[in-house]
Amino acid sequence: MRLGQNATTLSGGEAQRIKLATELSRARPRGRTLYLLDEPTTGLHFADIKRLILVLNKLVEKGNTVVVIEHNLDMIKTADWIIDLGPEGGTRAASW
């Protein structure tokens, strides 16, 4: 990503991260926001995934709700709840 890049050329993950950063920079009441993210780790380096997890955990600690659709195991391991959907979901899923 480069400074001044047209928003229509961003990947879905890049656009989500910019929206999240914009949202976090605003003054908001504590514990009143639902964040829904679709695979926010796509394209991120492992170190950046760890930073993202820390940010999302801080949101939860402030009383917000964070729902993440994700395949990254590092992100999944930090979840309070996991809903496993799809043909191999639930009891037919691989053991974690």
mmCIF file of C-alpha atoms in Angstrom, residues 16-88:
data_model
loop_
_atom_site.group_PDB
_atom_site.id
_atom_site.type_symbol
_atom_site.label_atom_id
_atom_site.label_comp_id
_atom_site.label_asym_id
_atom_site.label_seq_id
_atom_site.Cartn_x
_atom_site.Cartn_y
_atom_site.Cartn_z
ATOM 1 C CA GLN A 16 -10.901 -3.280 6.361
ATOM 2 C CA ARG A 17 -7.716 -2.336 8.207
ATOM 3 C CA ILE A 18 -8.029 1.286 7.083
ATOM 4 C CA LYS A 19 -11.664 1.374 8.226
ATOM 5 C CA LEU A 20 -10.653 -0.178 11.564
ATOM 6 C CA ALA A 21 -7.837 2.348 12.045
ATOM 7 C CA THR A 22 -10.220 5.206 11.213
ATOM 8 C CA GLU A 23 -12.798 3.865 13.660
ATOM 9 C CA LEU A 24 -10.229 3.451 16.428
ATOM 10 C CA SER A 25 -8.984 7.020 15.967
ATOM 11 C CA ARG A 26 -12.441 8.447 16.762
ATOM 12 C CA ALA A 27 -13.592 9.153 20.295
ATOM 13 C CA ARG A 28 -16.314 6.582 21.034
ATOM 14 C CA PRO A 29 -18.275 5.589 24.089
ATOM 15 C CA ARG A 30 -16.848 2.470 25.664
ATOM 16 C CA GLY A 31 -18.442 -0.901 25.080
ATOM 17 C CA ARG A 32 -21.115 0.027 22.578
ATOM 18 C CA THR A 33 -19.717 -1.095 19.248
ATOM 19 C CA LEU A 34 -19.932 -4.348 17.278
ATOM 20 C CA TYR A 35 -16.938 -4.926 15.022
ATOM 21 C CA LEU A 36 -17.462 -7.511 12.262
ATOM 22 C CA LEU A 37 -14.297 -8.378 10.321
ATOM 23 C CA ASP A 38 -13.972 -10.725 7.350
ATOM 24 C CA GLU A 39 -10.517 -12.367 7.274
ATOM 25 C CA PRO A 40 -8.571 -9.311 8.486
ATOM 26 C CA THR A 41 -5.269 -11.241 8.582
ATOM 27 C CA THR A 42 -5.151 -11.827 4.815
ATOM 28 C CA GLY A 43 -1.820 -10.604 3.466
ATOM 29 C CA LEU A 44 -0.397 -9.698 6.876
ATOM 30 C CA HIS A 45 3.029 -10.681 8.172
ATOM 31 C CA PHE A 46 3.028 -12.840 11.336
ATOM 32 C CA ALA A 47 4.218 -9.872 13.433
ATOM 33 C CA ASP A 48 1.358 -7.737 12.108
ATOM 34 C CA ILE A 49 -1.150 -10.492 12.907
ATOM 35 C CA LYS A 50 0.069 -10.446 16.525
ATOM 36 C CA ARG A 51 -0.396 -6.665 16.617
ATOM 37 C CA LEU A 52 -3.897 -6.971 15.157
ATOM 38 C CA ILE A 53 -4.800 -9.557 17.801
ATOM 39 C CA LEU A 54 -3.616 -7.167 20.533
ATOM 40 C CA VAL A 55 -5.759 -4.346 19.105
ATOM 41 C CA LEU A 56 -8.837 -6.566 18.869
ATOM 42 C CA ASN A 57 -8.300 -7.812 22.431
ATOM 43 C CA LYS A 58 -8.165 -4.200 23.655
ATOM 44 C CA LEU A 59 -11.496 -3.541 21.953
ATOM 45 C CA VAL A 60 -13.027 -6.515 23.777
ATOM 46 C CA GLU A 61 -11.494 -5.428 27.106
ATOM 47 C CA LYS A 62 -13.292 -2.087 26.690
ATOM 48 C CA GLY A 63 -16.610 -3.959 26.439
ATOM 49 C CA ASN A 64 -17.023 -4.009 22.664
ATOM 50 C CA THR A 65 -17.987 -7.095 20.688
ATOM 51 C CA VAL A 66 -15.655 -8.367 17.965
ATOM 52 C CA VAL A 67 -16.804 -11.029 15.488
ATOM 53 C CA VAL A 68 -14.135 -12.305 13.086
ATOM 54 C CA ILE A 69 -14.542 -14.613 10.103
ATOM 55 C CA GLU A 70 -11.091 -16.146 9.855
ATOM 56 C CA HIS A 71 -8.967 -19.125 8.770
ATOM 57 C CA ASN A 72 -5.733 -18.056 10.482
ATOM 58 C CA LEU A 73 -5.087 -20.448 13.383
ATOM 59 C CA ASP A 74 -3.266 -17.831 15.475
ATOM 60 C CA MET A 75 -6.374 -15.647 15.338
ATOM 61 C CA ILE A 76 -8.725 -18.582 15.960
ATOM 62 C CA LYS A 77 -6.747 -19.659 19.047
ATOM 63 C CA THR A 78 -7.448 -16.302 20.712
ATOM 64 C CA ALA A 79 -11.229 -16.549 20.307
ATOM 65 C CA ASP A 80 -13.592 -16.849 23.257
ATOM 66 C CA TRP A 81 -16.097 -18.686 21.040
ATOM 67 C CA ILE A 82 -15.662 -20.565 17.766
ATOM 68 C CA ILE A 83 -18.481 -21.321 15.348
ATOM 69 C CA ASP A 84 -17.294 -23.837 12.770
ATOM 70 C CA LEU A 85 -19.448 -23.798 9.618
ATOM 71 C CA GLY A 86 -19.325 -25.642 6.326
ATOM 72 C CA PRO A 87 -19.328 -29.203 5.035
ATOM 73 C CA GLU A 88 -16.482 -30.200 7.376
#
